Amino acid sequence: MSGTLYGVGVGPGDPELMTVKAWRLISSAKVIAYLAANGGESTARGIAAPFIDPDSEEIAIDIPMRVEREPAQAGYDAGSAQIAEQLAKGTDVVFLCEGDPFFYGSFIYIFARLSGTYPIVVVPGVTSLTAAAAELRQPLAERDGIIKVLPATLEEADLRRELQNSQAAAIIKVGRHLPKVKSVLTSLDLMAHATAIEYATQPRQRIRKLEEIADDSLPYFSLIQVNRKP
Ligand SMILES: C[S@@+](CC[C@H](N)C(=O)[O-])C[C@H]1O[C@@H](n2cnc3c(N)ncnc32)[C@H](O)[C@@H]1O
């Protein structure tokens, strides 16, 4: 009997925003896996840290973050192989995912590699989208309203087209793409309707109107909520 891989959403930062199921799986896990971008600290592990058994085995999967996709793909291959080794022995593995595993989560790449061979359970988590709306006290959508999620990595023309006819949008993965996002929002006269939130629900959370931000980048863990309603 092979083990089961659990892709567990740990939420956006505040450990109290973790589901009871996530907490139960993490605190009883014998093997914990997570991604370490460029060999650095794992945000997901940091969020789950209070609940991790110090005797559990940890698999830190180093993913080189480059423009070229090959090094990251090789990292996912190697990480999936390490997880598969445990599963093949019959050991369950709990994979920690920041926010929700299937909402732009890197777990998707592990899932794609292992789902044909091993049993996988996905445990949803509170997303940055919903956490940010709560912290901003800005509802996302009501009645027949439409909310769009737009990665700032999109080409400028695509971003403009999507924002042009949107009632509300969350722009994620802002980082160094801030000047492009500002340029699009300015051209659509939406700057006054845009608010940035960094590290939502974490102790270092910061909220600013986009108009007040002079910098040309934001941290990776930030998003911009745009709402045409005042
Ligand atoms: C690869 S996506 C992962 C999303 C995550 N799986 C989720 O459910 O929210 C990373 C992007 O999500 C957004 N994000 C994730 N956590 C955040 C947080 N705590 N505060 C603000 N934005 C966050 C940022 O825009 C970041 O660039």
PDB file of C-alpha atoms and ligand atoms in Angstrom:
ATOM      1  CA  MET A   1       0.000   0.000   0.000  1.00  0.00           C
ATOM      2  CA  SER A   2       1.434   3.332  -0.975  1.00  0.00           C
ATOM      3  CA  GLY A   3       1.244   6.414   1.204  1.00  0.00           C
ATOM      4  CA  THR A   4      -0.988   9.404   0.488  1.00  0.00           C
ATOM      5  CA  LEU A   5       0.227  12.840  -0.504  1.00  0.00           C
ATOM      6  CA  TYR A   6      -1.679  15.638   1.228  1.00  0.00           C
ATOM      7  CA  GLY A   7      -1.466  19.055  -0.467  1.00  0.00           C
ATOM      8  CA  VAL A   8      -2.362  21.254   2.455  1.00  0.00           C
ATOM      9  CA  GLY A   9      -3.232  24.946   2.227  1.00  0.00           C
ATOM     10  CA  VAL A  10      -1.869  26.787   5.266  1.00  0.00           C
ATOM     11  CA  GLY A  11      -3.540  30.127   4.504  1.00  0.00           C
ATOM     12  CA  PRO A  12      -2.022  33.568   3.890  1.00  0.00           C
ATOM     13  CA  GLY A  13       0.014  34.001   7.064  1.00  0.00           C
ATOM     14  CA  ASP A  14      -1.973  34.192  10.280  1.00  0.00           C
ATOM     15  CA  PRO A  15      -1.703  30.610  11.649  1.00  0.00           C
ATOM     16  CA  GLU A  16      -5.233  30.966  13.071  1.00  0.00           C
ATOM     17  CA  LEU A  17      -6.506  31.123   9.486  1.00  0.00           C
ATOM     18  CA  MET A  18      -5.470  27.511   8.958  1.00  0.00           C
ATOM     19  CA  THR A  19      -8.277  24.960   8.726  1.00  0.00           C
ATOM     20  CA  VAL A  20      -8.718  22.416  11.502  1.00  0.00           C
ATOM     21  CA  LYS A  21      -7.986  19.723   8.906  1.00  0.00           C
ATOM     22  CA  ALA A  22      -4.694  21.369   7.917  1.00  0.00           C
ATOM     23  CA  TRP A  23      -3.707  21.693  11.561  1.00  0.00           C
ATOM     24  CA  ARG A  24      -4.549  18.040  12.267  1.00  0.00           C
ATOM     25  CA  LEU A  25      -2.580  16.748   9.269  1.00  0.00           C
ATOM     26  CA  ILE A  26       0.450  18.977   9.901  1.00  0.00           C
ATOM     27  CA  SER A  27       0.709  18.260  13.606  1.00  0.00           C
ATOM     28  CA  SER A  28       0.534  14.483  13.102  1.00  0.00           C
ATOM     29  CA  ALA A  29       2.774  14.342   9.988  1.00  0.00           C
ATOM     30  CA  LYS A  30       5.858  12.123   9.984  1.00  0.00           C
ATOM     31  CA  VAL A  31       7.114  13.661   6.725  1.00  0.00           C
ATOM     32  CA  ILE A  32       6.604  17.296   5.729  1.00  0.00           C
ATOM     33  CA  ALA A  33       7.528  18.723   2.313  1.00  0.00           C
ATOM     34  CA  TYR A  34       7.615  22.292   1.028  1.00  0.00           C
ATOM     35  CA  LEU A  35       9.227  24.433  -1.614  1.00  0.00           C
ATOM     36  CA  ALA A  36      12.219  26.630  -0.874  1.00  0.00           C
ATOM     37  CA  ALA A  37      12.507  29.153  -3.705  1.00  0.00           C
ATOM     38  CA  ASN A  38      16.195  29.695  -4.527  1.00  0.00           C
ATOM     39  CA  GLY A  39      17.066  27.621  -1.455  1.00  0.00           C
ATOM     40  CA  GLY A  40      15.609  30.298   0.842  1.00  0.00           C
ATOM     41  CA  GLU A  41      13.090  30.138   3.668  1.00  0.00           C
ATOM     42  CA  SER A  42       9.692  28.593   2.908  1.00  0.00           C
ATOM     43  CA  THR A  43       6.813  30.953   3.675  1.00  0.00           C
ATOM     44  CA  ALA A  44       4.421  27.998   3.996  1.00  0.00           C
ATOM     45  CA  ARG A  45       6.728  26.287   6.497  1.00  0.00           C
ATOM     46  CA  GLY A  46       7.009  29.524   8.466  1.00  0.00           C
ATOM     47  CA  ILE A  47       3.218  29.739   8.738  1.00  0.00           C
ATOM     48  CA  ALA A  48       2.857  26.090   9.793  1.00  0.00           C
ATOM     49  CA  ALA A  49       5.925  26.145  12.093  1.00  0.00           C
ATOM     50  CA  PRO A  50       3.987  26.297  15.413  1.00  0.00           C
ATOM     51  CA  PHE A  51       2.311  22.983  14.573  1.00  0.00           C
ATOM     52  CA  ILE A  52       5.192  20.955  13.084  1.00  0.00           C
ATOM     53  CA  ASP A  53       6.429  18.037  15.195  1.00  0.00           C
ATOM     54  CA  PRO A  54      10.191  18.620  15.699  1.00  0.00           C
ATOM     55  CA  ASP A  55      10.754  14.882  15.148  1.00  0.00           C
ATOM     56  CA  SER A  56       9.156  14.900  11.696  1.00  0.00           C
ATOM     57  CA  GLU A  57      11.331  14.464   8.629  1.00  0.00           C
ATOM     58  CA  GLU A  58      11.414  17.497   6.312  1.00  0.00           C
ATOM     59  CA  ILE A  59      11.850  17.572   2.540  1.00  0.00           C
ATOM     60  CA  ALA A  60      12.815  21.081   1.402  1.00  0.00           C
ATOM     61  CA  ILE A  61      12.529  21.245  -2.374  1.00  0.00           C
ATOM     62  CA  ASP A  62      14.894  23.814  -3.838  1.00  0.00           C
ATOM     63  CA  ILE A  63      13.327  25.575  -6.818  1.00  0.00           C
ATOM     64  CA  PRO A  64      15.582  27.992  -8.726  1.00  0.00           C
ATOM     65  CA  MET A  65      13.439  30.997  -9.695  1.00  0.00           C
ATOM     66  CA  ARG A  66      14.676  32.171 -13.107  1.00  0.00           C
ATOM     67  CA  VAL A  67      13.055  33.550 -16.227  1.00  0.00           C
ATOM     68  CA  GLU A  68      13.918  30.293 -18.024  1.00  0.00           C
ATOM     69  CA  ARG A  69      11.538  27.502 -16.989  1.00  0.00           C
ATOM     70  CA  GLU A  70      13.943  24.537 -17.214  1.00  0.00           C
ATOM     71  CA  PRO A  71      15.755  24.904 -13.844  1.00  0.00           C
ATOM     72  CA  ALA A  72      12.427  25.104 -11.979  1.00  0.00           C
ATOM     73  CA  GLN A  73      11.038  22.114 -13.916  1.00  0.00           C
ATOM     74  CA  ALA A  74      14.126  20.094 -12.948  1.00  0.00           C
ATOM     75  CA  GLY A  75      13.536  21.152  -9.311  1.00  0.00           C
ATOM     76  CA  TYR A  76       9.926  19.931  -9.433  1.00  0.00           C
ATOM     77  CA  ASP A  77      11.091  16.646 -11.005  1.00  0.00           C
ATOM     78  CA  ALA A  78      13.657  16.090  -8.253  1.00  0.00           C
ATOM     79  CA  GLY A  79      11.235  17.133  -5.480  1.00  0.00           C
ATOM     80  CA  SER A  80       8.487  14.868  -6.816  1.00  0.00           C
ATOM     81  CA  ALA A  81      10.971  11.974  -6.905  1.00  0.00           C
ATOM     82  CA  GLN A  82      11.872  12.565  -3.232  1.00  0.00           C
ATOM     83  CA  ILE A  83       8.185  12.602  -2.278  1.00  0.00           C
ATOM     84  CA  ALA A  84       7.494   9.513  -4.421  1.00  0.00           C
ATOM     85  CA  GLU A  85      10.233   7.629  -2.567  1.00  0.00           C
ATOM     86  CA  GLN A  86       8.339   8.146   0.708  1.00  0.00           C
ATOM     87  CA  LEU A  87       4.943   7.340  -0.812  1.00  0.00           C
ATOM     88  CA  ALA A  88       6.271   4.135  -2.363  1.00  0.00           C
ATOM     89  CA  LYS A  89       7.405   3.003   1.119  1.00  0.00           C
ATOM     90  CA  GLY A  90       3.844   3.535   2.382  1.00  0.00           C
ATOM     91  CA  THR A  91       4.633   6.797   4.218  1.00  0.00           C
ATOM     92  CA  ASP A  92       2.192   9.709   3.990  1.00  0.00           C
ATOM     93  CA  VAL A  93       3.639  13.092   3.036  1.00  0.00           C
ATOM     94  CA  VAL A  94       2.127  16.458   3.969  1.00  0.00           C
ATOM     95  CA  PHE A  95       3.041  19.121   1.433  1.00  0.00           C
ATOM     96  CA  LEU A  96       2.662  22.679   2.798  1.00  0.00           C
ATOM     97  CA  CYS A  97       1.206  25.290   0.448  1.00  0.00           C
ATOM     98  CA  GLU A  98       0.895  29.001   1.164  1.00  0.00           C
ATOM     99  CA  GLY A  99      -2.754  30.093   0.793  1.00  0.00           C
ATOM    100  CA  ASP A 100      -4.667  27.497  -1.202  1.00  0.00           C
ATOM    101  CA  PRO A 101      -2.853  24.705  -3.109  1.00  0.00           C
ATOM    102  CA  PHE A 102      -4.896  25.071  -6.310  1.00  0.00           C
ATOM    103  CA  PHE A 103      -5.035  28.872  -6.391  1.00  0.00           C
ATOM    104  CA  TYR A 104      -1.868  29.669  -8.387  1.00  0.00           C
ATOM    105  CA  GLY A 105       0.000  27.323  -6.032  1.00  0.00           C
ATOM    106  CA  SER A 106       3.269  25.609  -6.970  1.00  0.00           C
ATOM    107  CA  PHE A 107       1.743  22.414  -5.567  1.00  0.00           C
ATOM    108  CA  ILE A 108      -0.017  22.155  -8.933  1.00  0.00           C
ATOM    109  CA  TYR A 109       3.337  21.140 -10.506  1.00  0.00           C
ATOM    110  CA  ILE A 110       3.890  18.390  -7.914  1.00  0.00           C
ATOM    111  CA  PHE A 111       0.278  17.255  -8.308  1.00  0.00           C
ATOM    112  CA  ALA A 112       0.718  17.028 -12.091  1.00  0.00           C
ATOM    113  CA  ARG A 113       3.746  14.766 -11.658  1.00  0.00           C
ATOM    114  CA  LEU A 114       2.355  12.388  -9.015  1.00  0.00           C
ATOM    115  CA  SER A 115      -1.431  12.266  -9.370  1.00  0.00           C
ATOM    116  CA  GLY A 116      -1.425   9.432 -11.929  1.00  0.00           C
ATOM    117  CA  THR A 117       0.538   7.152  -9.608  1.00  0.00           C
ATOM    118  CA  TYR A 118      -0.240   7.955  -5.965  1.00  0.00           C
ATOM    119  CA  PRO A 119      -3.349   8.881  -3.985  1.00  0.00           C
ATOM    120  CA  ILE A 120      -3.508  12.642  -3.385  1.00  0.00           C
ATOM    121  CA  VAL A 121      -5.795  14.608  -1.085  1.00  0.00           C
ATOM    122  CA  VAL A 122      -6.007  18.384  -1.555  1.00  0.00           C
ATOM    123  CA  VAL A 123      -6.937  20.413   1.509  1.00  0.00           C
ATOM    124  CA  PRO A 124      -8.100  23.904   0.531  1.00  0.00           C
ATOM    125  CA  GLY A 125      -6.870  26.967   2.386  1.00  0.00           C
ATOM    126  CA  VAL A 126      -7.777  30.633   2.838  1.00  0.00           C
ATOM    127  CA  THR A 127      -6.471  32.411  -0.270  1.00  0.00           C
ATOM    128  CA  SER A 128      -4.598  35.708  -0.401  1.00  0.00           C
ATOM    129  CA  LEU A 129      -7.530  36.997  -2.455  1.00  0.00           C
ATOM    130  CA  THR A 130     -10.094  36.513   0.302  1.00  0.00           C
ATOM    131  CA  ALA A 131      -7.665  37.368   3.107  1.00  0.00           C
ATOM    132  CA  ALA A 132      -6.774  40.684   1.436  1.00  0.00           C
ATOM    133  CA  ALA A 133     -10.432  41.614   0.910  1.00  0.00           C
ATOM    134  CA  ALA A 134     -11.117  40.949   4.585  1.00  0.00           C
ATOM    135  CA  GLU A 135      -8.127  43.021   5.741  1.00  0.00           C
ATOM    136  CA  LEU A 136      -9.021  45.860   3.344  1.00  0.00           C
ATOM    137  CA  ARG A 137     -12.667  45.660   4.427  1.00  0.00           C
ATOM    138  CA  GLN A 138     -13.485  45.769   0.755  1.00  0.00           C
ATOM    139  CA  PRO A 139     -16.028  43.185  -0.483  1.00  0.00           C
ATOM    140  CA  LEU A 140     -15.002  41.327  -3.634  1.00  0.00           C
ATOM    141  CA  ALA A 141     -18.334  40.712  -5.344  1.00  0.00           C
ATOM    142  CA  GLU A 142     -22.055  40.668  -4.648  1.00  0.00           C
ATOM    143  CA  ARG A 143     -25.179  39.549  -6.525  1.00  0.00           C
ATOM    144  CA  ASP A 144     -24.233  39.223 -10.231  1.00  0.00           C
ATOM    145  CA  GLY A 145     -20.898  40.996  -9.780  1.00  0.00           C
ATOM    146  CA  ILE A 146     -17.714  39.746 -11.443  1.00  0.00           C
ATOM    147  CA  ILE A 147     -14.268  39.673  -9.892  1.00  0.00           C
ATOM    148  CA  LYS A 148     -11.151  39.025 -11.973  1.00  0.00           C
ATOM    149  CA  VAL A 149      -7.817  37.713 -10.788  1.00  0.00           C
ATOM    150  CA  LEU A 150      -5.033  39.111 -12.955  1.00  0.00           C
ATOM    151  CA  PRO A 151      -1.347  38.191 -12.695  1.00  0.00           C
ATOM    152  CA  ALA A 152       0.783  41.335 -13.095  1.00  0.00           C
ATOM    153  CA  THR A 153       3.081  39.218 -15.262  1.00  0.00           C
ATOM    154  CA  LEU A 154       0.587  39.570 -18.146  1.00  0.00           C
ATOM    155  CA  GLU A 155       1.584  41.688 -21.126  1.00  0.00           C
ATOM    156  CA  GLU A 156       0.600  45.337 -20.670  1.00  0.00           C
ATOM    157  CA  ALA A 157      -1.997  45.206 -23.471  1.00  0.00           C
ATOM    158  CA  ASP A 158      -3.638  42.094 -21.974  1.00  0.00           C
ATOM    159  CA  LEU A 159      -3.714  43.644 -18.523  1.00  0.00           C
ATOM    160  CA  ARG A 160      -5.321  46.798 -19.956  1.00  0.00           C
ATOM    161  CA  ARG A 161      -7.927  44.824 -21.914  1.00  0.00           C
ATOM    162  CA  GLU A 162      -8.887  42.761 -18.851  1.00  0.00           C
ATOM    163  CA  LEU A 163      -9.081  45.765 -16.544  1.00  0.00           C
ATOM    164  CA  GLN A 164     -10.914  47.951 -19.024  1.00  0.00           C
ATOM    165  CA  ASN A 165     -14.264  46.255 -18.569  1.00  0.00           C
ATOM    166  CA  SER A 166     -13.848  44.804 -15.084  1.00  0.00           C
ATOM    167  CA  GLN A 167     -15.935  45.814 -12.085  1.00  0.00           C
ATOM    168  CA  ALA A 168     -13.429  44.502  -9.586  1.00  0.00           C
ATOM    169  CA  ALA A 169     -10.014  42.881  -9.863  1.00  0.00           C
ATOM    170  CA  ALA A 170      -7.193  41.539  -7.755  1.00  0.00           C
ATOM    171  CA  ILE A 171      -3.765  41.938  -9.333  1.00  0.00           C
ATOM    172  CA  ILE A 172      -1.357  39.355  -7.955  1.00  0.00           C
ATOM    173  CA  LYS A 173       2.399  38.718  -8.423  1.00  0.00           C
ATOM    174  CA  VAL A 174       3.043  42.469  -8.553  1.00  0.00           C
ATOM    175  CA  GLY A 175       6.711  42.635  -7.505  1.00  0.00           C
ATOM    176  CA  ARG A 176       8.830  44.415 -10.130  1.00  0.00           C
ATOM    177  CA  HIS A 177       5.806  44.723 -12.455  1.00  0.00           C
ATOM    178  CA  LEU A 178       4.481  47.668 -10.425  1.00  0.00           C
ATOM    179  CA  PRO A 179       5.393  50.379 -12.995  1.00  0.00           C
ATOM    180  CA  LYS A 180       3.479  48.483 -15.719  1.00  0.00           C
ATOM    181  CA  VAL A 181       0.453  48.038 -13.419  1.00  0.00           C
ATOM    182  CA  LYS A 182       0.507  51.729 -12.475  1.00  0.00           C
ATOM    183  CA  SER A 183       0.756  52.769 -16.108  1.00  0.00           C
ATOM    184  CA  VAL A 184      -2.279  50.650 -17.048  1.00  0.00           C
ATOM    185  CA  LEU A 185      -4.356  51.821 -14.073  1.00  0.00           C
ATOM    186  CA  THR A 186      -3.446  55.463 -14.768  1.00  0.00           C
ATOM    187  CA  SER A 187      -4.447  55.134 -18.418  1.00  0.00           C
ATOM    188  CA  LEU A 188      -7.824  53.698 -17.347  1.00  0.00           C
ATOM    189  CA  ASP A 189      -8.284  56.345 -14.648  1.00  0.00           C
ATOM    190  CA  LEU A 190      -8.389  53.637 -11.980  1.00  0.00           C
ATOM    191  CA  MET A 191      -5.501  54.687  -9.738  1.00  0.00           C
ATOM    192  CA  ALA A 192      -7.858  56.198  -7.152  1.00  0.00           C
ATOM    193  CA  HIS A 193      -9.681  52.851  -6.930  1.00  0.00           C
ATOM    194  CA  ALA A 194      -6.576  50.746  -6.277  1.00  0.00           C
ATOM    195  CA  THR A 195      -5.198  49.637  -2.905  1.00  0.00           C
ATOM    196  CA  ALA A 196      -2.064  47.584  -2.292  1.00  0.00           C
ATOM    197  CA  ILE A 197      -1.687  45.121   0.537  1.00  0.00           C
ATOM    198  CA  GLU A 198       1.637  43.515   1.430  1.00  0.00           C
ATOM    199  CA  TYR A 199       1.922  40.350   3.547  1.00  0.00           C
ATOM    200  CA  ALA A 200      -1.815  40.154   4.260  1.00  0.00           C
ATOM    201  CA  THR A 201      -2.626  38.822   7.769  1.00  0.00           C
ATOM    202  CA  GLN A 202       1.074  38.654   8.733  1.00  0.00           C
ATOM    203  CA  PRO A 203       2.609  40.850  11.454  1.00  0.00           C
ATOM    204  CA  ARG A 204       4.384  42.924   8.757  1.00  0.00           C
ATOM    205  CA  GLN A 205       1.139  43.583   6.836  1.00  0.00           C
ATOM    206  CA  ARG A 206       1.070  46.985   5.141  1.00  0.00           C
ATOM    207  CA  ILE A 207      -1.864  48.683   3.355  1.00  0.00           C
ATOM    208  CA  ARG A 208      -1.478  51.733   1.101  1.00  0.00           C
ATOM    209  CA  LYS A 209      -3.501  53.476  -1.581  1.00  0.00           C
ATOM    210  CA  LEU A 210      -1.637  52.862  -4.828  1.00  0.00           C
ATOM    211  CA  GLU A 211      -1.527  56.603  -5.464  1.00  0.00           C
ATOM    212  CA  GLU A 212       0.666  56.997  -2.362  1.00  0.00           C
ATOM    213  CA  ILE A 213       3.307  54.504  -3.509  1.00  0.00           C
ATOM    214  CA  ALA A 214       6.293  56.111  -5.185  1.00  0.00           C
ATOM    215  CA  ASP A 215       8.435  52.911  -5.270  1.00  0.00           C
ATOM    216  CA  ASP A 216       8.824  50.984  -8.490  1.00  0.00           C
ATOM    217  CA  SER A 217       8.304  47.565  -6.935  1.00  0.00           C
ATOM    218  CA  LEU A 218       6.348  45.810  -4.208  1.00  0.00           C
ATOM    219  CA  PRO A 219       7.273  42.634  -2.299  1.00  0.00           C
ATOM    220  CA  TYR A 220       6.389  39.337  -3.964  1.00  0.00           C
ATOM    221  CA  PHE A 221       3.746  38.711  -1.288  1.00  0.00           C
ATOM    222  CA  SER A 222       1.546  41.658  -2.178  1.00  0.00           C
ATOM    223  CA  LEU A 223      -1.526  42.235  -4.274  1.00  0.00           C
ATOM    224  CA  ILE A 224      -3.505  45.191  -5.546  1.00  0.00           C
ATOM    225  CA  GLN A 225      -7.259  45.246  -5.197  1.00  0.00           C
ATOM    226  CA  VAL A 226      -9.129  47.411  -7.703  1.00  0.00           C
ATOM    227  CA  ASN A 227     -12.790  48.200  -7.226  1.00  0.00           C
ATOM    228  CA  ARG A 228     -14.704  50.694  -9.323  1.00  0.00           C
ATOM    229  CA  LYS A 229     -17.136  51.232  -6.438  1.00  0.00           C
ATOM    230  CA  PRO A 230     -15.973  54.017  -4.119  1.00  0.00           C
TER     231      PRO A 230
HETATM  232  C1  LIG B   1       2.049  31.970  -6.654  1.00  0.00           C
HETATM  233  S1  LIG B   1       0.734  32.931  -6.046  1.00  0.00           S
HETATM  234  C2  LIG B   1       0.177  31.885  -4.747  1.00  0.00           C
HETATM  235  C3  LIG B   1      -1.185  32.244  -4.230  1.00  0.00           C
HETATM  236  C4  LIG B   1      -1.596  31.419  -3.023  1.00  0.00           C
HETATM  237  N1  LIG B   1      -1.620  30.009  -3.347  1.00  0.00           N
HETATM  238  C5  LIG B   1      -2.946  31.847  -2.484  1.00  0.00           C
HETATM  239  O1  LIG B   1      -3.828  30.984  -2.286  1.00  0.00           O
HETATM  240  O2  LIG B   1      -3.135  33.020  -2.220  1.00  0.00           O
HETATM  241  C6  LIG B   1       1.638  34.159  -5.168  1.00  0.00           C
HETATM  242  C7  LIG B   1       0.938  35.494  -5.173  1.00  0.00           C
HETATM  243  O3  LIG B   1      -0.163  35.482  -4.286  1.00  0.00           O
HETATM  244  C8  LIG B   1      -0.268  36.732  -3.635  1.00  0.00           C
HETATM  245  N2  LIG B   1      -0.140  36.512  -2.181  1.00  0.00           N
HETATM  246  C9  LIG B   1       0.054  35.345  -1.576  1.00  0.00           C
HETATM  247  N3  LIG B   1       0.053  35.513  -0.243  1.00  0.00           N
HETATM  248  C10 LIG B   1      -0.138  36.813  -0.002  1.00  0.00           C
HETATM  249  C11 LIG B   1      -0.240  37.594   1.173  1.00  0.00           C
HETATM  250  N4  LIG B   1      -0.149  37.046   2.393  1.00  0.00           N
HETATM  251  N5  LIG B   1      -0.464  38.922   1.042  1.00  0.00           N
HETATM  252  C12 LIG B   1      -0.579  39.491  -0.180  1.00  0.00           C
HETATM  253  N6  LIG B   1      -0.486  38.790  -1.326  1.00  0.00           N
HETATM  254  C13 LIG B   1      -0.265  37.480  -1.245  1.00  0.00           C
HETATM  255  C14 LIG B   1       0.835  37.626  -4.151  1.00  0.00           C
HETATM  256  O4  LIG B   1       0.311  38.418  -5.200  1.00  0.00           O
HETATM  257  C15 LIG B   1       1.836  36.615  -4.672  1.00  0.00           C
HETATM  258  O5  LIG B   1       2.635  37.171  -5.697  1.00  0.00           O
END
